[in-house]
Coordinates of C-alpha atoms and ligand atoms in Angstrom, one line a residue:
Chain Z
M882 CA -5.1 35.5 12.9
N883 CA -5.5 36.7 16.4
S884 CA -2.4 36.4 18.5
S885 CA -3.9 33.8 20.8
E886 CA -5.3 31.3 18.3
V887 CA -3.4 28.2 17.0
L888 CA -5.8 27.5 14.2
V889 CA -8.2 29.6 12.2
V890 CA -10.4 28.0 9.6
D891 CA -12.4 30.4 7.4
K892 CA -15.2 29.5 5.0
L893 CA -13.6 26.3 4.2
V894 CA -15.1 24.5 1.2
K895 CA -14.2 21.1 -0.4
Y896 CA -16.2 19.7 -3.3
F897 CA -15.2 16.3 -4.8
P898 CA -16.1 15.9 -8.5
V899 CA -18.0 12.7 -9.2
K900 CA -16.7 11.0 -12.3
G901 CA -18.4 8.3 -14.2
G902 CA -19.3 6.9 -17.6
F903 CA -17.1 6.2 -20.5
W904 CA -15.2 9.4 -20.7
R905 CA -14.9 9.7 -16.9
R906 CA -16.3 13.2 -17.1
A907 CA -17.4 15.0 -13.9
H908 CA -21.1 14.5 -13.4
G909 CA -21.7 16.5 -10.3
Q910 CA -20.0 17.1 -7.0
V911 CA -20.0 15.8 -3.5
R912 CA -20.2 18.8 -1.2
A913 CA -18.2 17.2 1.5
V914 CA -17.4 20.5 3.3
D915 CA -19.5 23.5 2.6
G916 CA -18.4 26.7 4.2
V917 CA -17.0 25.8 7.6
S918 CA -15.4 28.4 9.9
F919 CA -14.0 27.9 13.4
T920 CA -11.0 28.8 15.6
V921 CA -9.0 26.7 18.1
Q922 CA -7.1 28.1 21.1
P923 CA -3.8 26.8 22.5
C924 CA -4.2 23.6 24.5
Q925 CA -7.8 23.3 23.5
V926 CA -9.6 20.1 22.4
F927 CA -11.9 21.1 19.6
G928 CA -14.5 18.4 19.0
L929 CA -16.2 17.7 15.7
V930 CA -19.2 15.4 15.9
G931 CA -21.7 14.3 13.2
E932 CA -23.0 11.2 11.4
S933 CA -20.8 9.3 9.1
G934 CA -20.4 11.2 5.8
S935 CA -21.0 14.6 7.3
G936 CA -17.5 15.7 6.2
K937 CA -15.5 15.4 9.5
S938 CA -12.6 13.5 8.0
T939 CA -12.4 15.7 5.0
I940 CA -11.9 18.7 7.3
G941 CA -9.1 16.8 9.1
R942 CA -7.5 16.0 5.8
L943 CA -7.7 19.5 4.5
L944 CA -6.0 20.7 7.7
V945 CA -3.0 18.5 7.3
G946 CA -2.8 19.2 3.6
L947 CA -3.8 15.8 2.2
Y948 CA -6.6 17.7 0.3
R949 CA -6.5 21.1 -1.3
P950 CA -9.5 23.3 -0.3
T951 CA -11.9 24.2 -3.1
S952 CA -12.0 27.6 -1.4
G953 CA -11.5 29.1 2.0
T954 CA -8.4 29.4 4.1
I955 CA -6.7 27.5 6.9
T956 CA -4.1 29.4 9.0
Y957 CA -2.1 27.8 11.8
R958 CA 1.1 28.1 13.8
G959 CA 3.7 25.4 14.1
K960 CA 3.4 21.9 12.6
M961 CA 0.2 19.9 12.1
Q962 CA 0.0 16.1 12.4
M963 CA -2.7 13.5 12.2
V964 CA -3.6 10.2 13.9
F965 CA -5.9 8.1 11.8
Q966 CA -8.9 6.0 12.7
N967 CA -7.7 2.6 11.6
P968 CA -4.5 1.6 13.5
G969 CA -4.4 -1.5 11.2
S970 CA -3.7 0.5 8.0
S971 CA -1.9 3.5 9.5
L972 CA 1.3 1.7 10.0
N973 CA 3.3 0.2 7.1
P974 CA 3.2 -3.6 7.6
R975 CA 6.7 -4.0 6.1
R976 CA 8.4 -1.4 8.3
T977 CA 9.4 -1.9 11.9
V978 CA 8.1 0.5 14.5
G979 CA 11.6 2.0 14.7
K980 CA 11.8 2.7 11.0
T981 CA 8.3 4.2 11.1
L982 CA 9.3 6.6 13.8
E983 CA 12.7 7.4 12.3
L984 CA 11.2 8.9 9.1
P985 CA 9.6 12.0 10.7
L986 CA 12.7 12.4 12.9
R987 CA 15.0 12.4 9.9
L988 CA 12.8 14.8 8.0
H989 CA 12.4 17.3 10.8
H990 CA 15.7 17.1 12.6
K991 CA 18.2 16.8 9.8
G992 CA 21.7 15.5 10.7
L993 CA 20.8 13.2 13.6
T994 CA 23.3 10.4 14.0
R995 CA 22.1 6.8 14.0
K996 CA 22.6 6.7 17.8
E997 CA 20.7 9.9 18.4
L998 CA 17.9 8.6 16.1
R999 CA 17.7 5.3 18.1
Q1000 CA 17.7 7.3 21.3
R1001 CA 14.9 9.6 20.1
V1002 CA 12.8 6.6 19.0
A1003 CA 13.2 5.0 22.4
E1004 CA 12.1 8.3 24.0
L1005 CA 9.1 8.6 21.8
L1006 CA 8.1 5.0 22.7
T1007 CA 8.5 5.7 26.4
Q1008 CA 6.4 8.8 26.0
V1009 CA 3.5 6.8 24.6
E1010 CA 4.1 4.2 27.4
L1011 CA 5.5 1.5 25.2
N1012 CA 8.6 -0.5 25.9
P1013 CA 11.6 0.8 23.7
E1014 CA 12.2 -2.8 22.6
Y1015 CA 9.1 -2.4 20.4
A1016 CA 11.3 -0.5 18.0
N1017 CA 12.3 -3.9 16.5
K1018 CA 8.7 -5.1 16.0
L1019 CA 6.6 -5.2 12.9
P1020 CA 3.0 -3.8 13.3
R1021 CA 1.7 -7.3 12.7
S1022 CA 2.8 -8.3 16.2
L1023 CA 1.2 -5.4 18.0
S1024 CA -2.3 -5.1 19.4
G1025 CA -4.7 -2.4 18.1
G1026 CA -4.0 -0.2 21.1
Q1027 CA -0.3 -0.6 20.8
K1028 CA -0.5 0.3 17.1
Q1029 CA -2.4 3.4 17.9
R1030 CA 0.2 4.4 20.5
V1031 CA 2.9 4.0 17.8
A1032 CA 0.8 6.2 15.5
I1033 CA 0.6 8.8 18.2
A1034 CA 4.4 8.6 18.7
R1035 CA 4.9 9.1 15.0
A1036 CA 2.7 12.2 15.1
L1037 CA 4.7 13.5 18.0
A1038 CA 8.1 12.9 16.3
S1039 CA 8.0 16.1 14.3
D1040 CA 7.2 18.3 17.4
P1041 CA 3.8 19.4 16.2
K1042 CA 1.7 22.1 17.9
F1043 CA -1.6 20.7 16.6
I1044 CA -2.8 17.1 16.0
V1045 CA -5.9 16.0 14.1
L1046 CA -7.3 12.9 15.8
D1047 CA -9.7 11.3 13.4
E1048 CA -11.8 8.8 15.4
P1049 CA -8.6 7.7 17.3
T1050 CA -10.4 5.2 19.4
S1051 CA -13.4 4.0 17.5
A1052 CA -11.6 0.9 16.1
L1053 CA -10.5 -0.2 19.6
D1054 CA -12.0 -2.2 22.4
V1055 CA -13.8 -0.2 25.0
S1056 CA -11.2 -1.1 27.7
V1057 CA -8.4 0.2 25.4
Q1058 CA -10.2 3.3 24.4
A1059 CA -10.1 4.8 27.8
K1060 CA -6.4 4.3 28.1
I1061 CA -5.6 5.9 24.8
I1062 CA -7.8 8.9 25.6
K1063 CA -6.0 9.2 28.9
L1064 CA -2.7 9.2 27.1
I1065 CA -3.8 11.7 24.6
L1066 CA -4.9 14.1 27.3
E1067 CA -1.8 13.7 29.3
L1068 CA 0.4 14.4 26.2
K1069 CA -1.7 17.5 25.5
D1070 CA -0.8 18.9 28.9
Q1071 CA 2.8 17.8 28.8
L1072 CA 3.5 19.2 25.4
Q1073 CA 1.1 22.1 25.2
L1074 CA -0.8 20.5 22.2
S1075 CA -4.1 21.4 20.6
Y1076 CA -6.3 18.8 19.1
L1077 CA -9.0 18.6 16.5
L1078 CA -10.9 15.5 17.9
I1079 CA -13.2 13.9 15.3
S1080 CA -15.7 11.4 16.6
H1081 CA -19.3 10.3 16.3
D1082 CA -19.2 9.3 20.0
L1083 CA -21.0 12.0 22.0
S1084 CA -20.1 10.6 25.4
L1085 CA -16.4 10.8 24.4
M1086 CA -16.9 14.4 23.3
R1087 CA -18.6 15.3 26.5
N1088 CA -15.7 14.0 28.5
V1089 CA -12.9 15.2 26.4
A1090 CA -13.7 18.2 24.2
D1091 CA -13.5 21.8 25.4
V1092 CA -15.6 23.1 22.5
T1093 CA -17.9 20.9 20.4
A1094 CA -19.1 21.6 16.8
V1095 CA -21.9 19.5 15.4
M1096 CA -21.8 18.9 11.6
Y1097 CA -24.5 17.9 9.3
L1098 CA -23.9 17.4 5.5
G1099 CA -20.7 19.5 5.3
K1100 CA -21.9 22.4 7.5
I1101 CA -21.5 23.2 11.2
V1102 CA -25.0 23.5 12.5
E1103 CA -24.2 24.3 16.1
I1104 CA -21.0 25.1 18.0
A1105 CA -20.5 25.8 21.7
P1106 CA -18.4 25.0 24.8
T1107 CA -19.0 21.4 25.4
A1108 CA -20.8 21.8 28.7
E1109 CA -23.1 24.5 27.3
L1110 CA -23.8 22.4 24.2
F1111 CA -24.8 19.4 26.3
A1112 CA -26.8 21.4 28.8
N1113 CA -28.6 23.7 26.3
P1114 CA -28.6 22.1 22.8
A1115 CA -30.3 24.6 20.5
H1116 CA -30.4 22.9 17.1
P1117 CA -33.0 20.2 16.6
Y1118 CA -30.3 18.0 15.1
T1119 CA -28.1 18.3 18.2
Q1120 CA -31.2 17.5 20.4
V1121 CA -31.8 14.4 18.3
L1122 CA -28.2 13.4 18.6
L1123 CA -28.2 13.8 22.3
A1124 CA -31.4 11.8 22.6
S1125 CA -29.5 8.9 21.1
I1126 CA -26.7 8.7 23.7
P1127 CA -27.2 5.7 25.9
V1128 CA -27.9 6.7 29.5
V1129 CA -26.8 5.1 32.7
S1130 CA -29.3 6.2 35.3
V1131 CA -33.0 7.0 35.6
E1132 CA -32.3 10.5 36.7
E1133 CA -30.2 11.1 33.7
E1134 CA -32.9 9.7 31.5
A1135 CA -35.3 12.3 32.9
L1136 CA -32.9 15.1 32.0
K1137 CA -32.5 14.1 28.4
P1138 CA -34.1 15.9 25.6
T1139 CA -36.6 13.5 24.0
K1140 CA -36.7 14.7 20.4
R1141 CA -37.1 12.1 17.7
L1142 CA -35.9 12.2 14.1
V1143 CA -38.5 12.4 11.4
E1144 CA -38.4 9.2 9.3
G1145 CA -35.9 9.1 6.5
E1146 CA -32.3 8.5 5.6
I1147 CA -29.5 11.2 5.7
P1148 CA -29.6 12.7 2.2
S1149 CA -26.8 12.0 -0.1
P1150 CA -24.1 14.8 -0.1
L1151 CA -24.5 14.7 -3.9
Q1152 CA -28.0 16.1 -3.6
I1153 CA -28.1 18.3 -0.5
P1154 CA -31.7 19.6 0.1
Q1155 CA -32.5 23.2 -0.7
G1156 CA -32.8 25.6 2.1
C1157 CA -31.8 24.2 5.5
S1158 CA -30.2 20.9 4.6
F1159 CA -31.7 19.3 7.7
H1160 CA -35.3 20.2 6.9
T1161 CA -36.1 16.8 5.4
R1162 CA -35.5 15.1 8.7
C1163 CA -36.3 17.9 11.2
P1164 CA -39.1 17.4 13.6
E1165 CA -39.7 21.2 13.7
A1166 CA -39.3 22.0 10.1
M1167 CA -41.2 25.2 8.9
E1168 CA -42.0 26.6 5.5
I1169 CA -39.0 28.9 5.5
C1170 CA -36.7 26.0 6.1
T1171 CA -37.4 24.6 2.7
R1172 CA -36.3 27.8 1.0
V1173 CA -33.7 29.6 3.0
A1174 CA -30.5 28.2 4.4
P1175 CA -30.0 29.5 8.0
E1176 CA -26.8 31.3 9.0
L1177 CA -24.9 30.6 12.1
L1178 CA -26.2 33.0 14.7
T1179 CA -24.9 33.7 18.2
I1180 CA -27.5 32.9 20.8
N1181 CA -25.3 33.0 23.9
P1182 CA -21.7 34.1 24.2
D1183 CA -19.7 31.4 22.4
H1184 CA -22.8 29.5 21.5
Q1185 CA -23.8 29.6 17.8
V1186 CA -26.5 27.8 16.0
A1187 CA -27.8 27.7 12.4
C1188 CA -31.5 27.3 12.7
H1189 CA -34.6 29.4 11.8
L1190 CA -36.2 28.7 15.2
H1191 CA -33.5 30.9 16.6
G1192 CA -33.1 33.1 13.7
K1193 CA -36.7 34.5 14.3
R1194 CA -35.8 35.4 17.8
G1195 CA -32.7 37.2 16.5
E1196 CA -34.9 39.3 14.1
S1197 CA -37.4 40.5 16.6
Chain Q
M175 CA 16.3 -6.9 14.6
K176 CA 18.2 -9.0 17.1
F177 CA 19.9 -12.1 15.9
A178 CA 17.6 -14.4 17.9
D179 CA 14.5 -12.8 16.5
F180 CA 15.9 -13.1 13.0
R181 CA 16.6 -16.8 13.5
R182 CA 13.1 -17.4 14.9
K183 CA 11.6 -15.6 11.9
L184 CA 13.8 -17.6 9.5
A185 CA 12.7 -20.8 11.2
Q186 CA 9.1 -19.8 10.8
Y187 CA 9.5 -19.1 7.1
W188 CA 11.3 -22.4 6.6
Y189 CA 8.6 -24.3 8.4
R190 CA 5.9 -22.9 6.1
F191 CA 8.1 -23.5 3.1
S192 CA 8.9 -27.0 4.0
Q193 CA 5.2 -28.0 4.6
N194 CA 5.1 -28.5 0.8
K195 CA 7.6 -31.2 -0.3
A196 CA 7.5 -30.0 -3.9
S197 CA 8.8 -26.6 -2.9
I198 CA 11.8 -28.2 -1.2
A199 CA 12.4 -30.2 -4.4
G200 CA 12.1 -27.0 -6.4
L201 CA 14.6 -25.2 -4.2
I202 CA 17.1 -28.0 -4.4
I203 CA 16.7 -28.4 -8.1
T204 CA 17.0 -24.7 -8.8
V205 CA 20.0 -24.2 -6.5
T206 CA 21.8 -27.3 -7.8
I207 CA 21.3 -26.4 -11.5
V208 CA 22.5 -22.8 -10.9
L209 CA 25.6 -23.9 -9.1
V210 CA 26.5 -26.7 -11.6
T211 CA 26.0 -24.3 -14.4
I212 CA 28.3 -21.6 -12.9
L213 CA 30.9 -24.3 -12.3
A214 CA 30.3 -26.1 -15.6
P215 CA 33.9 -26.0 -16.8
Y216 CA 35.0 -27.7 -13.6
V217 CA 32.3 -30.2 -13.0
T218 CA 31.5 -31.5 -16.4
P219 CA 33.4 -34.6 -17.6
Y220 CA 34.3 -33.1 -21.1
P221 CA 34.2 -29.4 -20.9
E222 CA 36.0 -29.1 -24.3
H223 CA 32.9 -30.7 -25.9
A224 CA 30.9 -27.5 -25.3
G225 CA 32.3 -25.8 -28.3
V226 CA 33.6 -26.9 -31.7
F227 CA 34.8 -30.4 -31.2
V228 CA 34.8 -33.5 -33.3
D229 CA 35.6 -37.1 -32.4
F230 CA 34.4 -39.4 -35.2
R231 CA 35.3 -42.6 -33.3
N232 CA 32.6 -41.8 -30.7
T233 CA 29.6 -40.6 -32.7
F234 CA 26.1 -41.7 -31.7
K235 CA 27.1 -43.6 -28.6
P236 CA 24.1 -44.6 -26.4
P237 CA 24.1 -43.7 -22.7
S238 CA 26.9 -45.4 -20.8
S239 CA 29.0 -44.8 -17.7
A240 CA 31.5 -42.8 -19.9
N241 CA 28.7 -40.7 -21.5
W242 CA 25.7 -40.6 -19.2
F243 CA 23.4 -39.0 -21.8
G244 CA 25.2 -40.6 -24.8
T245 CA 27.0 -38.7 -27.6
D246 CA 25.9 -36.8 -30.7
Q247 CA 26.6 -37.0 -34.4
V248 CA 30.1 -35.6 -34.0
G249 CA 30.9 -37.5 -30.9
R250 CA 30.3 -34.8 -28.2
D251 CA 29.1 -35.7 -24.7
I252 CA 25.5 -34.8 -24.4
F253 CA 25.6 -34.6 -20.6
T254 CA 28.4 -32.0 -20.8
R255 CA 26.6 -30.1 -23.5
S256 CA 23.3 -30.1 -21.6
I257 CA 25.0 -28.5 -18.5
F258 CA 26.5 -25.9 -20.8
G259 CA 23.1 -25.5 -22.4
Y260 CA 21.7 -24.4 -19.0
R261 CA 24.1 -21.5 -19.3
F262 CA 22.2 -20.2 -22.2
S263 CA 18.8 -20.7 -20.4
L264 CA 19.9 -19.0 -17.3
I265 CA 21.6 -16.1 -19.1
M266 CA 18.5 -15.7 -21.1
A267 CA 16.2 -15.6 -18.1
G268 CA 18.6 -13.4 -16.1
T269 CA 19.0 -10.9 -18.8
V270 CA 15.4 -10.7 -20.0
L271 CA 14.0 -10.5 -16.4
G272 CA 17.0 -8.3 -15.3
I273 CA 15.8 -5.7 -17.8
A274 CA 12.0 -6.4 -17.8
V275 CA 11.4 -6.6 -14.0
P276 CA 13.0 -3.3 -12.9
L277 CA 11.6 -1.5 -16.0
G278 CA 8.1 -2.8 -15.4
V279 CA 8.2 -2.3 -11.7
V280 CA 9.3 1.4 -12.0
L281 CA 6.8 2.1 -14.7
G282 CA 4.0 0.4 -12.7
L283 CA 5.0 2.4 -9.5
V284 CA 5.1 5.7 -11.4
S285 CA 1.8 5.1 -13.2
G286 CA 0.0 3.9 -10.1
Y287 CA 1.3 6.6 -7.8
F288 CA 1.1 9.6 -10.1
G289 CA -2.1 8.7 -11.9
G290 CA -3.5 11.1 -14.5
W291 CA -2.1 11.3 -18.0
I292 CA 1.1 9.5 -17.0
E293 CA -1.0 6.5 -15.9
S294 CA -3.1 6.6 -19.0
L295 CA 0.0 6.7 -21.2
I296 CA 1.8 3.9 -19.5
M297 CA -1.2 1.6 -19.2
R298 CA -2.3 2.2 -22.9
L299 CA 1.3 1.2 -23.9
T300 CA 1.1 -2.0 -21.9
D301 CA -2.3 -2.8 -23.5
I302 CA -0.8 -2.4 -26.9
V303 CA 2.3 -4.5 -26.2
L304 CA 0.2 -7.2 -24.4
A305 CA -2.1 -7.5 -27.4
L306 CA 0.8 -8.9 -29.4
P307 CA 1.6 -12.6 -29.0
P308 CA 5.1 -12.9 -27.4
L309 CA 6.5 -15.6 -29.6
A310 CA 5.4 -13.8 -32.7
M311 CA 6.8 -10.5 -31.5
A312 CA 10.2 -12.2 -30.6
I313 CA 10.3 -13.8 -34.1
A314 CA 9.4 -10.5 -35.7
V315 CA 12.2 -8.6 -33.8
S316 CA 14.7 -11.3 -34.6
A317 CA 13.7 -11.2 -38.2
V318 CA 14.3 -7.5 -38.3
L319 CA 17.3 -7.1 -36.1
G320 CA 18.9 -10.5 -37.0
S321 CA 18.6 -13.6 -34.9
D322 CA 21.4 -13.1 -32.5
L323 CA 21.2 -13.7 -28.8
G324 CA 21.3 -10.1 -27.7
N325 CA 18.5 -9.1 -30.0
T326 CA 16.3 -12.0 -28.9
M327 CA 16.8 -11.0 -25.3
I328 CA 15.9 -7.4 -26.0
A329 CA 12.8 -8.5 -27.9
L330 CA 11.6 -10.6 -25.0
A331 CA 12.4 -7.9 -22.4
M332 CA 10.5 -5.3 -24.4
I333 CA 7.4 -7.5 -24.1
W334 CA 7.9 -8.8 -20.6
W335 CA 8.0 -5.5 -18.6
T336 CA 4.4 -5.0 -19.4
W337 CA 3.2 -7.8 -17.0
Y338 CA 5.2 -6.3 -14.2
A339 CA 3.9 -2.8 -14.9
R340 CA 0.4 -4.1 -14.7
L341 CA 0.9 -6.2 -11.6
V342 CA 2.6 -3.4 -9.7
H343 CA 0.2 -0.7 -11.1
G344 CA -2.7 -2.7 -9.7
M345 CA -1.1 -3.1 -6.3
V346 CA 0.0 0.6 -6.1
V347 CA -3.5 1.9 -6.9
S348 CA -4.9 0.0 -4.0
L349 CA -1.9 0.9 -1.7
R350 CA -1.5 4.6 -2.5
N351 CA -4.6 5.5 -0.4
E352 CA -3.5 3.4 2.6
E353 CA -3.2 5.6 5.7
Y354 CA 0.5 4.9 6.2
V355 CA 1.2 6.4 2.8
E356 CA -0.9 9.5 3.7
A357 CA 1.0 9.6 7.0
A358 CA 4.3 9.7 5.1
Q359 CA 2.9 12.5 2.9
I360 CA 1.8 14.6 5.9
M361 CA 5.3 14.3 7.3
G362 CA 6.7 15.6 4.1
A363 CA 8.4 12.5 2.8
S364 CA 9.5 12.7 -0.9
K365 CA 7.6 11.0 -3.7
L366 CA 10.6 8.8 -4.2
H367 CA 10.6 7.7 -0.5
I368 CA 6.9 6.9 -0.7
M369 CA 7.1 4.9 -3.9
F370 CA 10.3 3.0 -3.1
R371 CA 10.3 2.7 0.6
E372 CA 6.6 2.7 1.6
I373 CA 4.8 1.1 -1.3
L374 CA 7.4 -1.1 -3.1
P375 CA 8.2 -3.3 -0.1
N376 CA 4.6 -4.2 0.0
C377 CA 4.7 -5.3 -3.6
A378 CA 8.0 -7.2 -3.3
P379 CA 6.7 -10.6 -2.4
A380 CA 4.3 -10.7 -5.4
I381 CA 7.1 -9.5 -7.7
L382 CA 9.5 -12.2 -6.4
V383 CA 7.0 -15.0 -6.9
K384 CA 6.1 -13.8 -10.4
T385 CA 9.8 -13.4 -11.3
T386 CA 10.4 -17.0 -10.3
L387 CA 7.5 -18.2 -12.3
D388 CA 8.5 -16.1 -15.3
A389 CA 12.1 -17.4 -15.1
A390 CA 10.6 -20.8 -16.0
F391 CA 8.5 -19.2 -18.7
V392 CA 11.4 -17.3 -20.3
I393 CA 13.5 -20.5 -20.3
E394 CA 10.6 -22.4 -22.0
L395 CA 10.2 -19.7 -24.5
S396 CA 13.9 -19.4 -25.3
A397 CA 14.1 -23.2 -25.7
G398 CA 11.2 -22.8 -28.2
L399 CA 13.1 -20.0 -30.0
S400 CA 16.3 -21.9 -30.2
F401 CA 14.4 -25.0 -31.3
L402 CA 13.2 -22.9 -34.2
G403 CA 16.8 -21.8 -34.9
L404 CA 16.5 -18.3 -33.5
G405 CA 18.8 -17.0 -30.8
V406 CA 22.0 -19.1 -30.5
R407 CA 23.7 -20.9 -33.3
P408 CA 25.7 -24.0 -33.0
P409 CA 28.4 -24.7 -31.8
E410 CA 27.4 -23.1 -28.5
P411 CA 24.9 -25.5 -27.0
A412 CA 21.3 -24.4 -26.3
L413 CA 19.0 -27.1 -25.0
G414 CA 16.3 -26.2 -27.6
T415 CA 18.9 -26.4 -30.4
M416 CA 20.1 -29.7 -29.2
V417 CA 16.5 -31.0 -29.1
A418 CA 16.0 -29.8 -32.7
E419 CA 19.2 -31.3 -33.9
G420 CA 18.6 -34.6 -32.1
A421 CA 15.1 -34.8 -33.6
R422 CA 16.7 -35.4 -37.0
Y423 CA 18.2 -38.7 -35.7
L424 CA 15.0 -40.0 -34.1
P425 CA 14.0 -42.7 -33.2
A426 CA 17.3 -44.6 -33.3
N427 CA 19.4 -42.1 -31.4
W428 CA 16.6 -41.0 -29.0
W429 CA 19.0 -39.9 -26.3
M430 CA 20.1 -36.9 -28.4
T431 CA 16.5 -35.5 -28.0
V432 CA 15.2 -37.0 -24.8
F433 CA 18.0 -35.9 -22.4
P434 CA 18.2 -32.2 -23.4
A435 CA 14.4 -32.1 -23.4
L436 CA 14.3 -33.6 -19.9
A437 CA 17.0 -31.1 -18.8
I438 CA 14.7 -28.2 -19.8
L439 CA 11.7 -29.8 -18.1
V440 CA 13.5 -30.4 -14.8
L441 CA 14.6 -26.7 -14.6
I442 CA 11.1 -25.5 -15.5
F443 CA 9.4 -27.8 -12.9
G444 CA 12.0 -26.8 -10.3
L445 CA 11.3 -23.1 -10.7
N446 CA 7.6 -23.6 -10.7
W447 CA 7.8 -25.6 -7.5
L448 CA 10.0 -23.0 -5.9
A449 CA 7.6 -20.3 -6.9
D450 CA 4.8 -22.3 -5.2
G451 CA 6.8 -22.5 -2.0
L452 CA 7.6 -18.8 -2.0
R453 CA 3.9 -18.1 -2.6
D454 CA 3.0 -20.0 0.5
V455 CA 5.8 -18.4 2.6
L456 CA 5.2 -14.9 1.5
D457 CA 1.4 -15.1 1.5
V458 CA 1.1 -13.9 -2.1
D459 CA -2.1 -14.2 -4.1
L460 CA -1.2 -14.1 -7.8
Ligands
LIG246 N1 -11.5 11.5 -1.8 C1 -12.8 11.6 -1.9 N2 -13.4 11.6 -3.1 C2 -14.7 11.7 -3.3 N3 -15.6 11.8 -2.3 C3 -15.1 11.8 -1.0 C4 -13.7 11.7 -0.8 N4 -13.5 11.8 0.6 C5 -14.7 11.9 1.1 N5 -15.7 12.0 0.2 C6 -17.1 12.1 0.4 O1 -17.3 13.3 1.2 C7 -18.3 13.1 2.1 C8 -17.8 13.3 3.5 O2 -16.9 12.3 3.9 P1 -16.0 12.2 5.2 O3 -15.3 13.5 5.3 O4 -15.2 11.0 5.1 O5 -17.1 12.1 6.3 P2 -17.0 11.6 7.8 O6 -15.6 11.6 8.2 O7 -17.8 12.6 8.6 O8 -17.7 10.3 7.9 C9 -18.8 11.6 1.9 O9 -20.0 11.7 1.2 C10 -17.7 11.0 1.2 O10 -18.2 10.0 0.3
LIG247 MG1 -14.5 9.8 8.9

């Protein structure tokens, strides 16, 4: 681990066995994460985009230790926390907000008195812009945005350096989303946090992430500083994704890449295609793509892409 | 929670509970019977009739103001004996469920949360025990161990835990992947904390409702057992035994059978109605 990085993920792999039948024997495996490497710098927002099922949440869960990697390594400094997608189920319906926040405080700051605990809970609530009185409430009486604020406060309670944000706003109303994102960014600056931001919302990524990685069927297919990625998308899949962002103005429309996806569903992660896993839907698929899986290649400083279109350029 | 909040919440619960008149009746019946039973020596007209007592001048008296439920073949007051008979019912329900509920709940939590071979072992065991008819099992245990009260209660408890293990296991399996459980895991909470503090409170309403229903069920069953002569022996009154004894003097001395039988029914209905009310208040779907 380089002295500057807060997180280094190296060749991370997670396969889930698929069980079925009378004896519940493993039939095959879901290759949810299939050789992913990246690094995150301090105070950086690292964005992970991709369609549903591409393995984003699995990476988040591996980072915080909810899953054990099949292989590969995760190295980080300090503590790691997570904010989940669904504010409805991420708070225990039978525990008050105060009780929910006390647990990490008790576990990470042993020997706090009751009064100190209550005071820290109030501070945390203030930090996420909630009234300290909310400590007495049950999640039932909070709105989605308020619940997500509590979930953020809970993540902050153990003084983490790194927080995994798994679609932190996708279950919320649009008007609330902006406020939560603003809060998350303010906290990052205040507390010197780094984030892994998981989302399928490209406009959010464009506004928030410093670096964006695009995932397809368990692999990173392209990774670059966000501005670079949006300006010069190199992977046909990234180009297709960008083409699907709704645009506001005519000028913007003209600037957009216009690639279309080849007909067809995203393949099941149980049966990932041979060669480049994207070739079944790629508008530019070539013969080599059906046989050889492309490696991530650096095409510009900090810009890497896994695609034979660029691989050929690299060879010549 | 502040006191005002607490009162508001209580008022809300009470409102939902009181929407159903039967549940109020159930609450009143259950509380009254429990109180009267605890205070039996002080509130019954002839507490000495509970045990060995003979008064040949007053045998087979029909109901009257002196003996509300009449008297039996040795002149004992049936009202007094019915109240004392509740003692047996309540001790039975309390002991059986007092063993079975905690045992079943803990085994259900452990099997649901840990999974794997522990789960297989515990769930196979419940399958086996549940395959046996409870009354037959109780009779079999009583036959082997002798038909004393303690053995009967142990026999019932040894069957009863299985339903709680299943109920809780099912709930835990669906709750263990809730994100709040995972959040607690990430924070480094112990397995004990997660099982008992995060998961169990979410199972508590269902457990409470089932326990109330089962109290009625155990009482019914123990009445059945004492009717068959298992469990208690005279002279201590058990409502089932009283019904069985009274049946020998039917139809002329009908009160000897009818009143103890009604006493059992009232308690069973009361508990069932109470359970219905709790189900509404706690939003339980059993
Ligand atoms: N615990 C699990 N057991 C089995 N399969 C899983 C599990 N978690 C995720 N998967 C599978 O792994 C793949 C990636 O899932 P996920 O990481 O949730 O994707 P995303 O968050 O990008 O939508 C999916 O096919 C999903 O069905
Ligand atoms: Mg996900």
